[in-house]
Amino acid sequence: MILCFVSKFFCIHGNFQTPSAWKPLAENLKARNVNLDVIPVNLENYSFDGFDRWVDGFCNSVETQSSHEKSFLLGYSLGGRLALHACLPRPDLWDAAIVVGADPGLESEEDKRLQLERDRNWARRLTSEPLEKLADEWDKQPVFCGLKNQAPRNPGEMDASKLSRQFEVFSKGLQQNLVPKLAELKSPPVLFLSGEKDQKYQKIGQELAKSSPIVKAQVVADAGHRVPWENPETFVQVLIDFAFG
């Protein structure tokens, strides 16, 4: 059975990833005969002068590319934070958004200060230490629930200086708390996904769903923080059901 959807899915990756991280998603959808155009977003195509400037450039580009087709957002971790930001100025641009393991923002100034210090440390180290060593260290953080990275990662595609810039510009320490603004939106519908092993982001998703009428939280079995790659079959089915159900 062929599902005849004509839609674009703009996919934003996380830290220590490149746009090719979404290749398995495109292949999975193709195998299911879902007529959906997966568009991996290259963060470097838009301004690195902060969240607002990046989002402005991204939304303008999406509006140009959409040609009256349905437009969906998908963002993981850092990409999920950028996706939430993109919903605010142009809710009319999106038919729906899916965010995976994304923090809508820190509340206290002390938490922001500490997070900014951590991210600036990563940014500094990326300019002076081997990239593969740092990627391995990144994967061993508690947030990943002790699970091996299943997402495609080709060191040849990664530029340490650009990754460093991402940590500097898109630190949660510089991000505003989006919860109050998301609570005021009436669209688009947002699905917040977290893995059953990812207790931290399960809680974040549940609290966000309570505060915002557009957000629905859902937990995906047999997955930790990297849901799209740790349980790809369930993830793709959830994506299809939410976006086209």
Coordinates of C-alpha atoms in Angstrom, one line a residue:
M1 CA 0.0 0.0 0.0
I2 CA 1.4 3.4 -1.0
L3 CA 0.7 6.3 1.2
C4 CA 0.3 9.3 -1.1
F5 CA 1.5 12.2 1.1
V6 CA 3.1 15.2 -0.5
S7 CA 4.9 16.8 2.4
K8 CA 8.3 18.1 3.4
F9 CA 9.9 17.1 6.7
F10 CA 12.7 19.5 7.8
C11 CA 15.0 17.6 10.1
I12 CA 17.4 19.4 12.5
H13 CA 20.2 17.3 14.0
G14 CA 21.9 17.5 17.4
N15 CA 25.4 18.2 18.7
F16 CA 28.2 16.0 17.4
Q17 CA 26.0 15.2 14.4
T18 CA 25.7 16.3 10.8
P19 CA 22.7 16.3 8.4
S20 CA 23.5 12.8 7.3
A21 CA 22.3 11.5 10.7
W22 CA 18.8 11.6 9.1
K23 CA 19.7 9.2 6.3
P24 CA 18.3 6.1 8.1
L25 CA 15.0 8.0 8.5
A26 CA 14.8 8.7 4.8
E27 CA 15.6 5.1 3.9
N28 CA 13.0 3.8 6.4
L29 CA 10.3 6.0 5.0
K30 CA 11.2 5.0 1.5
A31 CA 11.0 1.3 2.4
R32 CA 7.5 1.9 3.7
N33 CA 6.5 3.7 0.5
V34 CA 5.7 6.9 2.3
N35 CA 5.9 9.8 -0.1
L36 CA 7.6 12.3 2.2
D37 CA 10.5 14.5 1.4
V38 CA 13.0 14.3 4.2
I39 CA 15.1 17.5 4.1
P40 CA 18.1 17.4 6.5
V41 CA 18.9 20.9 7.7
N42 CA 22.4 22.2 7.5
L43 CA 22.8 24.5 10.5
E44 CA 25.6 26.4 8.7
N45 CA 23.3 27.6 6.0
Y46 CA 21.9 30.2 8.3
S47 CA 23.2 33.0 10.5
F48 CA 25.2 32.0 13.5
D49 CA 24.5 35.3 15.3
G50 CA 22.1 33.7 17.8
F51 CA 18.9 31.8 18.0
D52 CA 16.6 34.5 16.6
R53 CA 18.8 35.3 13.6
W54 CA 19.2 31.6 12.8
V55 CA 15.5 31.0 13.0
D56 CA 14.6 34.0 10.8
G57 CA 16.9 32.7 8.1
F58 CA 15.7 29.1 8.4
C59 CA 11.9 30.1 8.4
N60 CA 12.4 32.3 5.3
S61 CA 14.1 29.5 3.5
V62 CA 11.4 27.0 4.4
E63 CA 8.7 29.4 3.2
T64 CA 10.5 29.6 -0.2
Q65 CA 10.9 25.8 -0.5
S66 CA 7.5 24.8 0.6
S67 CA 5.5 25.8 -2.5
H68 CA 2.1 25.3 -0.7
E69 CA 3.1 21.8 0.4
K70 CA 2.7 20.7 4.0
S71 CA 5.7 21.5 6.1
F72 CA 6.7 19.5 9.2
L73 CA 9.5 20.1 11.7
L74 CA 11.6 17.4 13.3
G75 CA 14.4 18.2 15.7
Y76 CA 16.6 16.1 18.0
S77 CA 18.3 17.6 21.1
L78 CA 19.9 20.8 19.9
G79 CA 17.8 20.5 16.8
G80 CA 14.7 20.1 18.9
R81 CA 15.5 23.4 20.7
L82 CA 15.9 25.1 17.4
A83 CA 12.6 23.6 16.2
L84 CA 10.8 24.9 19.3
H85 CA 12.3 28.4 18.6
A86 CA 11.1 28.1 14.9
C87 CA 7.5 27.5 16.1
L88 CA 7.3 30.9 17.9
P89 CA 7.6 33.5 15.2
R90 CA 5.9 31.5 12.4
P91 CA 3.4 29.0 13.8
D92 CA 1.5 29.4 10.6
L93 CA 4.5 27.9 8.6
W94 CA 4.3 24.5 10.2
D95 CA 1.6 21.8 10.0
A96 CA 3.2 20.0 13.0
A97 CA 6.4 19.6 14.8
I98 CA 8.2 16.7 16.5
V99 CA 10.9 17.3 19.0
V100 CA 13.0 14.6 20.6
G101 CA 14.8 15.1 23.9
A102 CA 14.9 18.8 23.7
D103 CA 15.1 21.3 26.6
P104 CA 12.7 24.2 26.2
G105 CA 14.9 26.3 28.4
L106 CA 16.5 26.8 31.8
E107 CA 14.8 28.8 34.5
S108 CA 17.5 30.1 36.9
E109 CA 20.3 32.4 36.0
E110 CA 22.7 30.2 37.9
D111 CA 21.7 27.1 35.8
K112 CA 22.3 29.2 32.7
R113 CA 25.7 30.4 33.9
L114 CA 26.8 26.9 34.6
Q115 CA 25.5 25.5 31.3
L116 CA 27.3 28.3 29.4
E117 CA 30.5 27.5 31.2
R118 CA 30.2 23.8 30.2
D119 CA 29.3 24.6 26.6
R120 CA 32.2 27.1 26.3
N121 CA 34.5 24.4 27.6
W122 CA 33.4 22.0 24.9
A123 CA 33.8 24.8 22.3
R124 CA 37.4 25.5 23.5
R125 CA 38.3 21.8 23.6
L126 CA 37.0 21.3 20.0
T127 CA 39.6 23.7 18.8
S128 CA 42.5 22.0 20.5
E129 CA 41.8 18.2 21.0
P130 CA 41.1 15.3 18.6
L131 CA 37.5 15.3 17.4
E132 CA 37.1 11.5 17.7
K133 CA 38.3 11.5 21.3
L134 CA 35.8 14.3 22.2
A135 CA 32.9 12.5 20.3
D136 CA 33.7 9.3 22.3
E137 CA 33.6 11.4 25.6
W138 CA 30.4 13.0 24.5
D139 CA 28.7 9.6 24.0
K140 CA 29.7 8.5 27.5
Q141 CA 27.6 11.2 29.2
P142 CA 24.8 10.0 31.6
V143 CA 22.1 11.6 29.4
F144 CA 22.7 8.8 26.8
C145 CA 21.7 6.1 29.4
G146 CA 24.8 4.0 28.8
L147 CA 23.7 3.2 25.2
K148 CA 26.1 3.1 22.3
N149 CA 25.6 5.8 19.6
Q150 CA 23.5 4.3 16.8
A151 CA 23.3 7.5 14.7
P152 CA 25.5 7.8 11.6
R153 CA 28.6 9.8 12.4
N154 CA 31.2 10.2 9.7
P155 CA 34.3 12.1 11.2
G156 CA 35.1 13.2 7.6
E157 CA 31.9 15.2 7.5
M158 CA 32.5 16.9 10.8
D159 CA 34.3 20.3 11.1
A160 CA 35.6 20.8 14.7
S161 CA 35.7 24.6 14.3
K162 CA 32.0 24.7 13.2
L163 CA 31.0 22.3 16.0
S164 CA 32.8 24.6 18.4
R165 CA 30.8 27.6 17.1
Q166 CA 27.5 25.6 17.6
F167 CA 28.3 25.1 21.3
E168 CA 29.1 28.8 21.6
V169 CA 26.1 30.2 19.8
F170 CA 23.4 27.7 20.7
S171 CA 24.2 27.0 24.4
K172 CA 21.2 26.5 26.7
G173 CA 23.0 29.1 28.8
L174 CA 22.1 31.7 26.1
Q175 CA 18.7 30.3 25.3
Q176 CA 15.6 32.0 26.7
N177 CA 13.1 29.8 28.6
L178 CA 10.5 29.1 25.9
V179 CA 7.8 27.6 28.2
P180 CA 5.8 30.8 28.7
K181 CA 5.7 31.6 25.0
L182 CA 4.8 28.0 24.0
A183 CA 1.9 28.2 26.5
E184 CA 0.4 31.1 24.5
L185 CA 0.5 29.3 21.1
K186 CA -2.6 27.7 19.5
S187 CA -0.6 26.0 16.7
P188 CA 1.2 24.0 15.4
P189 CA 0.6 20.7 17.3
V190 CA 3.9 19.6 18.8
L191 CA 4.8 16.0 19.8
F192 CA 7.5 15.8 22.4
L193 CA 9.2 12.4 22.3
S194 CA 11.5 10.8 24.9
G195 CA 12.8 7.3 25.4
E196 CA 11.6 5.1 28.3
K197 CA 15.2 5.0 29.6
D198 CA 15.5 8.8 29.5
Q199 CA 13.9 9.8 32.8
K200 CA 15.2 13.4 32.6
Y201 CA 13.5 14.2 29.3
Q202 CA 10.4 12.2 30.1
K203 CA 9.8 14.6 33.0
I204 CA 10.6 17.7 30.8
G205 CA 8.1 16.5 28.2
Q206 CA 5.4 15.8 30.7
E207 CA 5.8 19.3 32.3
L208 CA 5.9 21.0 29.0
A209 CA 2.7 19.2 27.9
K210 CA 1.0 20.3 31.1
S211 CA 1.9 24.0 30.5
S212 CA 1.2 24.2 26.7
P213 CA -2.0 23.3 25.0
I214 CA -0.2 22.5 21.7
V215 CA 2.2 20.0 23.2
K216 CA 1.6 16.2 23.6
A217 CA 4.3 14.1 25.3
Q218 CA 4.9 10.5 24.4
V219 CA 7.4 7.9 25.6
V220 CA 9.0 5.5 23.1
A221 CA 9.8 2.0 24.4
D222 CA 13.3 0.4 24.1
A223 CA 15.0 3.7 23.7
G224 CA 17.1 6.2 25.7
H225 CA 17.9 9.8 24.6
R226 CA 18.6 9.1 20.9
V227 CA 15.1 7.8 20.1
P228 CA 15.2 8.0 16.2
W229 CA 18.2 5.7 16.1
E230 CA 17.7 3.5 19.1
N231 CA 14.2 2.4 18.1
P232 CA 13.8 3.5 14.5
E233 CA 10.8 1.3 13.6
T234 CA 8.6 2.6 16.4
F235 CA 9.9 6.1 15.9
V236 CA 8.9 6.1 12.2
Q237 CA 5.5 4.7 13.0
V238 CA 4.9 7.3 15.7
L239 CA 6.1 10.0 13.2
I240 CA 3.6 8.8 10.5
D241 CA 0.7 8.5 12.9
F242 CA 1.2 12.0 14.3
A243 CA 1.9 13.8 11.1
F244 CA -0.6 12.1 8.9
G245 CA -3.1 10.4 11.2

